[in-house]
Amino acid sequence: MPKTVDHDERRSMILGAFVTLVVRDGLHAVSMRSVAAEAGISLRLVQYYFKTKAGLKQSGLAMLEKLSSERWEKRVGGLPEASTVMETLRALFVEALPTDKQGREFHLLWTAYAVLGETDPEIPNRMIVEGPHRLLRRVASLLKQGQSLGEFDAELDVDSEAVVLIGLIHGLGTAVMIGLKSGDVALKLLISHLDRLRAPRGPDPRVLR
């Protein structure tokens, strides 16, 4: 009886080899032949699943975004049901900063794609910005939710502040990657900025007596 092939598993195996090579050698150095060698399969098999090098790179980026989204959902899903918006945003910061192996790999891969996208027409810009745009919308939505719950200043421009927060996440992520700041310091800086967005406290009733 012929063996049943799990095509999804095989695609994942090939993409896993692709990621290993990108992290180790850089995206520019990866070829379909080197991916085949890393995966221990024939070049023809890699070509069967991904057709071209461009198809392989695009699939790698799509996988990157999928894994990032899954990690974020898992992180938020692990929070207590009564968590505040501040706590949810803190969980996002923890997930986004490259403080573990997976986080560092993601940051390195995404940065490699962002750089390559400037010169490689095979990597459409829309594919690179889809992830950040999705994150931007989510952060803005959380800030707006925080406003409605009284956690953040009602006068806050949530769209502008979401852009600032995403910029801080990416910038501090790079600072962590190169050793300029530790993950703990980067997280404290993000929380410190978020604290500035809190709703102003009313006057201390003891002062009014």
mmCIF file of C-alpha atoms in Angstrom:
data_model
loop_
_atom_site.group_PDB
_atom_site.id
_atom_site.type_symbol
_atom_site.label_atom_id
_atom_site.label_comp_id
_atom_site.label_asym_id
_atom_site.label_seq_id
_atom_site.Cartn_x
_atom_site.Cartn_y
_atom_site.Cartn_z
ATOM 1 C CA MET A 1 0.000 0.000 0.000
ATOM 2 C CA PRO A 2 1.520 3.358 -1.021
ATOM 3 C CA LYS A 3 2.604 5.653 1.798
ATOM 4 C CA THR A 4 0.359 8.663 2.380
ATOM 5 C CA VAL A 5 2.254 11.944 2.138
ATOM 6 C CA ASP A 6 1.364 14.736 4.544
ATOM 7 C CA HIS A 7 1.927 17.724 2.265
ATOM 8 C CA ASP A 8 1.407 20.309 5.005
ATOM 9 C CA GLU A 9 4.004 18.602 7.154
ATOM 10 C CA ARG A 10 6.444 18.476 4.269
ATOM 11 C CA ARG A 11 5.931 22.150 3.465
ATOM 12 C CA SER A 12 6.491 23.001 7.134
ATOM 13 C CA MET A 13 9.687 20.941 7.154
ATOM 14 C CA ILE A 14 11.014 22.786 4.106
ATOM 15 C CA LEU A 15 10.091 26.174 5.562
ATOM 16 C CA GLY A 16 11.746 25.180 8.830
ATOM 17 C CA ALA A 17 14.959 24.501 6.916
ATOM 18 C CA PHE A 18 14.543 27.848 5.153
ATOM 19 C CA VAL A 19 14.235 29.684 8.484
ATOM 20 C CA THR A 20 17.290 27.888 9.884
ATOM 21 C CA LEU A 21 19.361 29.025 6.913
ATOM 22 C CA VAL A 22 18.108 32.619 7.003
ATOM 23 C CA VAL A 23 18.950 32.943 10.708
ATOM 24 C CA ARG A 24 22.365 31.354 10.219
ATOM 25 C CA ASP A 25 23.484 32.738 6.843
ATOM 26 C CA GLY A 26 21.170 35.645 6.011
ATOM 27 C CA LEU A 27 18.230 35.845 3.633
ATOM 28 C CA HIS A 28 20.387 36.967 0.708
ATOM 29 C CA ALA A 29 22.472 33.777 0.914
ATOM 30 C CA VAL A 30 19.591 31.292 0.815
ATOM 31 C CA SER A 31 18.924 29.287 -2.355
ATOM 32 C CA MET A 32 16.477 26.494 -3.139
ATOM 33 C CA ARG A 33 19.418 24.122 -3.384
ATOM 34 C CA SER A 34 20.733 25.066 0.073
ATOM 35 C CA VAL A 35 17.239 24.659 1.548
ATOM 36 C CA ALA A 36 16.980 21.199 -0.015
ATOM 37 C CA ALA A 37 20.344 20.244 1.482
ATOM 38 C CA GLU A 38 19.382 21.578 4.912
ATOM 39 C CA ALA A 39 16.076 19.677 4.817
ATOM 40 C CA GLY A 40 17.753 16.505 3.549
ATOM 41 C CA ILE A 41 15.545 16.249 0.459
ATOM 42 C CA SER A 42 15.958 16.695 -3.275
ATOM 43 C CA LEU A 43 15.962 20.066 -5.003
ATOM 44 C CA ARG A 44 13.121 18.828 -7.178
ATOM 45 C CA LEU A 45 10.948 18.328 -4.104
ATOM 46 C CA VAL A 46 11.515 21.910 -2.932
ATOM 47 C CA GLN A 47 10.650 23.100 -6.441
ATOM 48 C CA TYR A 48 7.514 20.953 -6.431
ATOM 49 C CA TYR A 49 6.145 22.715 -3.342
ATOM 50 C CA PHE A 50 7.370 26.261 -3.927
ATOM 51 C CA LYS A 51 8.026 26.474 -7.693
ATOM 52 C CA THR A 52 10.564 29.314 -7.487
ATOM 53 C CA LYS A 53 12.878 30.984 -4.994
ATOM 54 C CA ALA A 54 10.466 33.927 -4.933
ATOM 55 C CA GLY A 55 7.653 31.556 -3.986
ATOM 56 C CA LEU A 56 9.791 30.104 -1.210
ATOM 57 C CA LYS A 57 10.643 33.539 0.199
ATOM 58 C CA GLN A 58 7.027 34.683 0.044
ATOM 59 C CA SER A 59 5.854 31.506 1.785
ATOM 60 C CA GLY A 60 8.508 32.057 4.438
ATOM 61 C CA LEU A 61 7.178 35.558 5.109
ATOM 62 C CA ALA A 62 3.582 34.298 5.271
ATOM 63 C CA MET A 63 4.638 31.622 7.757
ATOM 64 C CA LEU A 64 6.455 34.237 9.827
ATOM 65 C CA GLU A 65 3.309 36.348 10.124
ATOM 66 C CA LYS A 66 1.168 33.310 10.952
ATOM 67 C CA LEU A 67 3.489 32.174 13.736
ATOM 68 C CA SER A 68 3.689 35.703 15.138
ATOM 69 C CA SER A 69 -0.100 35.970 15.239
ATOM 70 C CA GLU A 70 -0.396 32.554 16.905
ATOM 71 C CA ARG A 71 2.158 33.474 19.590
ATOM 72 C CA TRP A 72 0.331 36.719 20.313
ATOM 73 C CA GLU A 73 -3.052 34.963 20.588
ATOM 74 C CA LYS A 74 -1.552 32.356 22.889
ATOM 75 C CA ARG A 75 0.040 35.031 25.089
ATOM 76 C CA VAL A 76 -3.199 37.005 25.409
ATOM 77 C CA GLY A 77 -5.238 33.838 25.837
ATOM 78 C CA GLY A 78 -3.168 33.013 28.901
ATOM 79 C CA LEU A 79 -4.140 36.240 30.698
ATOM 80 C CA PRO A 80 -6.792 36.179 33.426
ATOM 81 C CA GLU A 81 -10.272 36.980 32.159
ATOM 82 C CA ALA A 82 -10.446 40.190 34.193
ATOM 83 C CA SER A 83 -7.177 41.600 32.815
ATOM 84 C CA THR A 84 -7.015 45.325 32.163
ATOM 85 C CA VAL A 85 -6.128 46.831 28.799
ATOM 86 C CA MET A 86 -2.818 47.934 30.315
ATOM 87 C CA GLU A 87 -2.064 44.315 31.204
ATOM 88 C CA THR A 88 -2.993 43.175 27.700
ATOM 89 C CA LEU A 89 -0.690 45.760 26.143
ATOM 90 C CA ARG A 90 2.089 44.733 28.502
ATOM 91 C CA ALA A 91 1.648 41.144 27.286
ATOM 92 C CA LEU A 92 1.979 42.424 23.722
ATOM 93 C CA PHE A 93 5.227 44.201 24.605
ATOM 94 C CA VAL A 94 6.637 41.081 26.257
ATOM 95 C CA GLU A 95 5.768 39.025 23.186
ATOM 96 C CA ALA A 96 7.128 41.586 20.722
ATOM 97 C CA LEU A 97 10.531 42.150 22.334
ATOM 98 C CA PRO A 98 13.219 39.675 21.189
ATOM 99 C CA THR A 99 14.087 38.232 24.589
ATOM 100 C CA ASP A 100 13.985 34.517 23.733
ATOM 101 C CA LYS A 101 15.205 32.350 20.859
ATOM 102 C CA GLN A 102 11.952 32.512 18.915
ATOM 103 C CA GLY A 103 11.604 36.240 19.471
ATOM 104 C CA ARG A 104 15.150 36.914 18.297
ATOM 105 C CA GLU A 105 14.642 34.741 15.219
ATOM 106 C CA PHE A 106 11.409 36.536 14.356
ATOM 107 C CA HIS A 107 12.999 39.971 14.736
ATOM 108 C CA LEU A 108 15.989 38.946 12.642
ATOM 109 C CA LEU A 109 13.788 37.412 9.924
ATOM 110 C CA TRP A 110 11.394 40.328 9.730
ATOM 111 C CA THR A 111 14.267 42.833 9.565
ATOM 112 C CA ALA A 112 15.887 40.776 6.793
ATOM 113 C CA TYR A 113 12.645 40.833 4.807
ATOM 114 C CA ALA A 114 12.160 44.565 5.370
ATOM 115 C CA VAL A 115 15.659 45.289 4.030
ATOM 116 C CA LEU A 116 15.301 42.886 1.093
ATOM 117 C CA GLY A 117 11.920 44.362 0.204
ATOM 118 C CA GLU A 118 13.611 47.663 -0.620
ATOM 119 C CA THR A 119 15.569 46.139 -3.495
ATOM 120 C CA ASP A 120 13.866 42.858 -4.384
ATOM 121 C CA PRO A 121 10.742 43.167 -6.586
ATOM 122 C CA GLU A 122 9.889 39.530 -5.772
ATOM 123 C CA ILE A 123 8.971 40.584 -2.215
ATOM 124 C CA PRO A 124 5.952 42.911 -2.567
ATOM 125 C CA ASN A 125 5.889 45.742 -0.051
ATOM 126 C CA ARG A 126 2.264 44.914 0.799
ATOM 127 C CA MET A 127 3.384 41.536 2.166
ATOM 128 C CA ILE A 128 5.933 43.160 4.466
ATOM 129 C CA VAL A 129 3.582 45.796 5.890
ATOM 130 C CA GLU A 130 0.586 43.478 6.402
ATOM 131 C CA GLY A 131 1.870 42.321 9.797
ATOM 132 C CA PRO A 132 2.728 45.800 11.144
ATOM 133 C CA HIS A 133 -0.608 47.158 9.854
ATOM 134 C CA ARG A 134 -2.483 44.393 11.643
ATOM 135 C CA LEU A 135 -0.551 45.099 14.853
ATOM 136 C CA LEU A 136 -1.193 48.825 14.446
ATOM 137 C CA ARG A 137 -4.946 48.268 14.195
ATOM 138 C CA ARG A 138 -4.902 46.011 17.222
ATOM 139 C CA VAL A 139 -2.969 48.462 19.386
ATOM 140 C CA ALA A 140 -5.257 51.333 18.336
ATOM 141 C CA SER A 141 -8.290 49.177 19.157
ATOM 142 C CA LEU A 142 -6.882 48.355 22.599
ATOM 143 C CA LEU A 143 -6.133 52.016 23.316
ATOM 144 C CA LYS A 144 -9.683 52.942 22.302
ATOM 145 C CA GLN A 145 -11.040 50.186 24.538
ATOM 146 C CA GLY A 146 -8.871 51.525 27.358
ATOM 147 C CA GLN A 147 -10.339 54.991 26.815
ATOM 148 C CA SER A 148 -13.901 53.661 27.104
ATOM 149 C CA LEU A 149 -12.967 51.911 30.360
ATOM 150 C CA GLY A 150 -11.328 55.009 31.799
ATOM 151 C CA GLU A 151 -7.788 53.590 31.726
ATOM 152 C CA PHE A 152 -6.449 56.063 29.160
ATOM 153 C CA ASP A 153 -6.896 59.776 28.611
ATOM 154 C CA ALA A 154 -10.159 60.460 26.780
ATOM 155 C CA GLU A 155 -8.408 63.128 24.684
ATOM 156 C CA LEU A 156 -5.846 60.640 23.374
ATOM 157 C CA ASP A 157 -5.431 60.335 19.602
ATOM 158 C CA VAL A 158 -5.357 56.537 19.598
ATOM 159 C CA ASP A 159 -4.262 56.192 15.957
ATOM 160 C CA SER A 160 -1.246 58.456 16.446
ATOM 161 C CA GLU A 161 -0.308 56.842 19.747
ATOM 162 C CA ALA A 162 -0.543 53.384 18.188
ATOM 163 C CA VAL A 163 2.013 54.466 15.574
ATOM 164 C CA VAL A 164 4.318 55.760 18.326
ATOM 165 C CA LEU A 165 4.024 52.513 20.285
ATOM 166 C CA ILE A 166 4.740 50.341 17.226
ATOM 167 C CA GLY A 167 7.766 52.526 16.466
ATOM 168 C CA LEU A 168 8.999 52.107 20.040
ATOM 169 C CA ILE A 169 8.495 48.335 19.896
ATOM 170 C CA HIS A 170 10.522 48.008 16.691
ATOM 171 C CA GLY A 171 13.220 50.435 17.775
ATOM 172 C CA LEU A 172 13.662 48.949 21.232
ATOM 173 C CA GLY A 173 13.531 45.471 19.723
ATOM 174 C CA THR A 174 16.558 46.341 17.617
ATOM 175 C CA ALA A 175 18.258 47.858 20.667
ATOM 176 C CA VAL A 176 17.780 44.539 22.487
ATOM 177 C CA MET A 177 19.066 42.569 19.493
ATOM 178 C CA ILE A 178 22.335 44.477 19.294
ATOM 179 C CA GLY A 179 22.837 44.559 23.062
ATOM 180 C CA LEU A 180 22.244 48.288 23.481
ATOM 181 C CA LYS A 181 19.461 47.638 26.001
ATOM 182 C CA SER A 182 18.346 44.591 27.946
ATOM 183 C CA GLY A 183 14.884 43.152 27.509
ATOM 184 C CA ASP A 184 13.938 44.270 31.031
ATOM 185 C CA VAL A 185 15.002 47.857 30.387
ATOM 186 C CA ALA A 186 13.200 47.924 27.028
ATOM 187 C CA LEU A 187 9.998 46.679 28.669
ATOM 188 C CA LYS A 188 10.261 49.296 31.435
ATOM 189 C CA LEU A 189 10.638 52.035 28.805
ATOM 190 C CA LEU A 190 7.542 50.834 26.956
ATOM 191 C CA ILE A 191 5.515 50.657 30.173
ATOM 192 C CA SER A 192 6.781 54.107 31.149
ATOM 193 C CA HIS A 193 5.476 55.548 27.876
ATOM 194 C CA LEU A 194 2.155 53.764 28.341
ATOM 195 C CA ASP A 195 1.835 55.253 31.839
ATOM 196 C CA ARG A 196 1.930 58.725 30.273
ATOM 197 C CA LEU A 197 -1.228 57.874 28.345
ATOM 198 C CA ARG A 198 -3.258 57.080 31.449
ATOM 199 C CA ALA A 199 -6.400 59.034 32.236
ATOM 200 C CA PRO A 200 -5.583 61.960 34.546
ATOM 201 C CA ARG A 201 -6.451 61.316 38.161
ATOM 202 C CA GLY A 202 -9.008 63.482 39.861
ATOM 203 C CA PRO A 203 -7.980 65.779 42.714
ATOM 204 C CA ASP A 204 -7.072 64.111 45.986
ATOM 205 C CA PRO A 205 -10.189 64.420 48.176
ATOM 206 C CA ARG A 206 -7.945 64.965 51.207
ATOM 207 C CA VAL A 207 -6.707 68.210 49.638
ATOM 208 C CA LEU A 208 -10.255 69.489 49.197
ATOM 209 C CA ARG A 209 -11.155 69.172 52.862
#
